[in-house]
Amino acid sequence: MQSNLFDDLKSLKDKMNQEEKNSKEQLIIEQKQEKEKKLHEQFEKFMQNSGVKKLH
């Protein structure tokens, strides 16, 4: 009985650790996407204000 309880607790702990890892990875991905979006917007503003013509 105690062995099963211990295994269940260990399994739960492993699951919680994995979920925490996944949420941290997702947060990092979201932060990178937000940073890329801001850089893109800044670049677009620069292109508009600098007088540089786009190459098509």
C-alpha atoms as a printed R data frame, in Angstrom:
   type eleno elety resid chain resno      x      y       z
1  ATOM     1    CA   MET     A     1  0.000  0.000   0.000
2  ATOM     2    CA   GLN     A     2  2.748  2.455   0.943
3  ATOM     3    CA   SER     A     3  4.665  1.514  -2.188
4  ATOM     4    CA   ASN     A     4  1.684  2.390  -4.370
5  ATOM     5    CA   LEU     A     5  1.227  5.681  -2.568
6  ATOM     6    CA   PHE     A     6  4.906  6.486  -2.964
7  ATOM     7    CA   ASP     A     7  4.751  5.631  -6.678
8  ATOM     8    CA   ASP     A     8  1.675  7.810  -7.097
9  ATOM     9    CA   LEU     A     9  3.356 10.735  -5.367
10 ATOM    10    CA   LYS     A    10  6.483 10.287  -7.446
11 ATOM    11    CA   SER     A    11  4.414 10.160 -10.618
12 ATOM    12    CA   LEU     A    12  2.524 13.288  -9.591
13 ATOM    13    CA   LYS     A    13  5.768 15.104  -8.834
14 ATOM    14    CA   ASP     A    14  7.201 14.125 -12.223
15 ATOM    15    CA   LYS     A    15  4.032 15.290 -13.958
16 ATOM    16    CA   MET     A    16  4.114 18.632 -12.130
17 ATOM    17    CA   ASN     A    17  7.781 19.138 -13.032
18 ATOM    18    CA   GLN     A    18  7.056 18.411 -16.689
19 ATOM    19    CA   GLU     A    19  4.097 20.823 -16.717
20 ATOM    20    CA   GLU     A    20  6.248 23.533 -15.137
21 ATOM    21    CA   LYS     A    21  8.968 22.954 -17.724
22 ATOM    22    CA   ASN     A    22  6.412 23.137 -20.548
23 ATOM    23    CA   SER     A    23  4.902 26.357 -19.208
24 ATOM    24    CA   LYS     A    24  8.355 27.959 -18.911
25 ATOM    25    CA   GLU     A    25  9.173 26.943 -22.476
26 ATOM    26    CA   GLN     A    26  5.858 28.373 -23.699
27 ATOM    27    CA   LEU     A    27  6.535 31.638 -21.853
28 ATOM    28    CA   ILE     A    28  9.968 31.905 -23.482
29 ATOM    29    CA   ILE     A    29  8.448 31.287 -26.919
30 ATOM    30    CA   GLU     A    30  5.800 33.955 -26.335
31 ATOM    31    CA   GLN     A    31  8.429 36.448 -25.164
32 ATOM    32    CA   LYS     A    32 10.541 35.796 -28.265
33 ATOM    33    CA   GLN     A    33  7.534 36.240 -30.535
34 ATOM    34    CA   GLU     A    34  6.615 39.520 -28.828
35 ATOM    35    CA   LYS     A    35 10.193 40.775 -29.156
36 ATOM    36    CA   GLU     A    36 10.276 39.830 -32.857
37 ATOM    37    CA   LYS     A    37  6.976 41.633 -33.416
38 ATOM    38    CA   LYS     A    38  8.273 44.805 -31.736
39 ATOM    39    CA   LEU     A    39 11.505 44.685 -33.736
40 ATOM    40    CA   HIS     A    40  9.539 44.248 -36.945
41 ATOM    41    CA   GLU     A    41  7.328 47.235 -36.093
42 ATOM    42    CA   GLN     A    42 10.387 49.348 -35.264
43 ATOM    43    CA   PHE     A    43 12.004 48.344 -38.551
44 ATOM    44    CA   GLU     A    44  8.860 49.212 -40.514
45 ATOM    45    CA   LYS     A    45  8.749 52.658 -38.857
46 ATOM    46    CA   PHE     A    46 12.427 53.182 -39.631
47 ATOM    47    CA   MET     A    47 11.899 52.225 -43.271
48 ATOM    48    CA   GLN     A    48  8.989 54.652 -43.574
49 ATOM    49    CA   ASN     A    49 10.836 57.535 -41.928
50 ATOM    50    CA   SER     A    50 14.247 56.995 -43.528
51 ATOM    51    CA   GLY     A    51 13.195 57.447 -47.138
52 ATOM    52    CA   VAL     A    52 14.678 54.090 -48.120
53 ATOM    53    CA   LYS     A    53 12.745 52.426 -50.890
54 ATOM    54    CA   LYS     A    54 11.724 48.782 -50.598
55 ATOM    55    CA   LEU     A    55 13.050 46.320 -53.124
56 ATOM    56    CA   HIS     A    56 10.369 44.118 -54.576
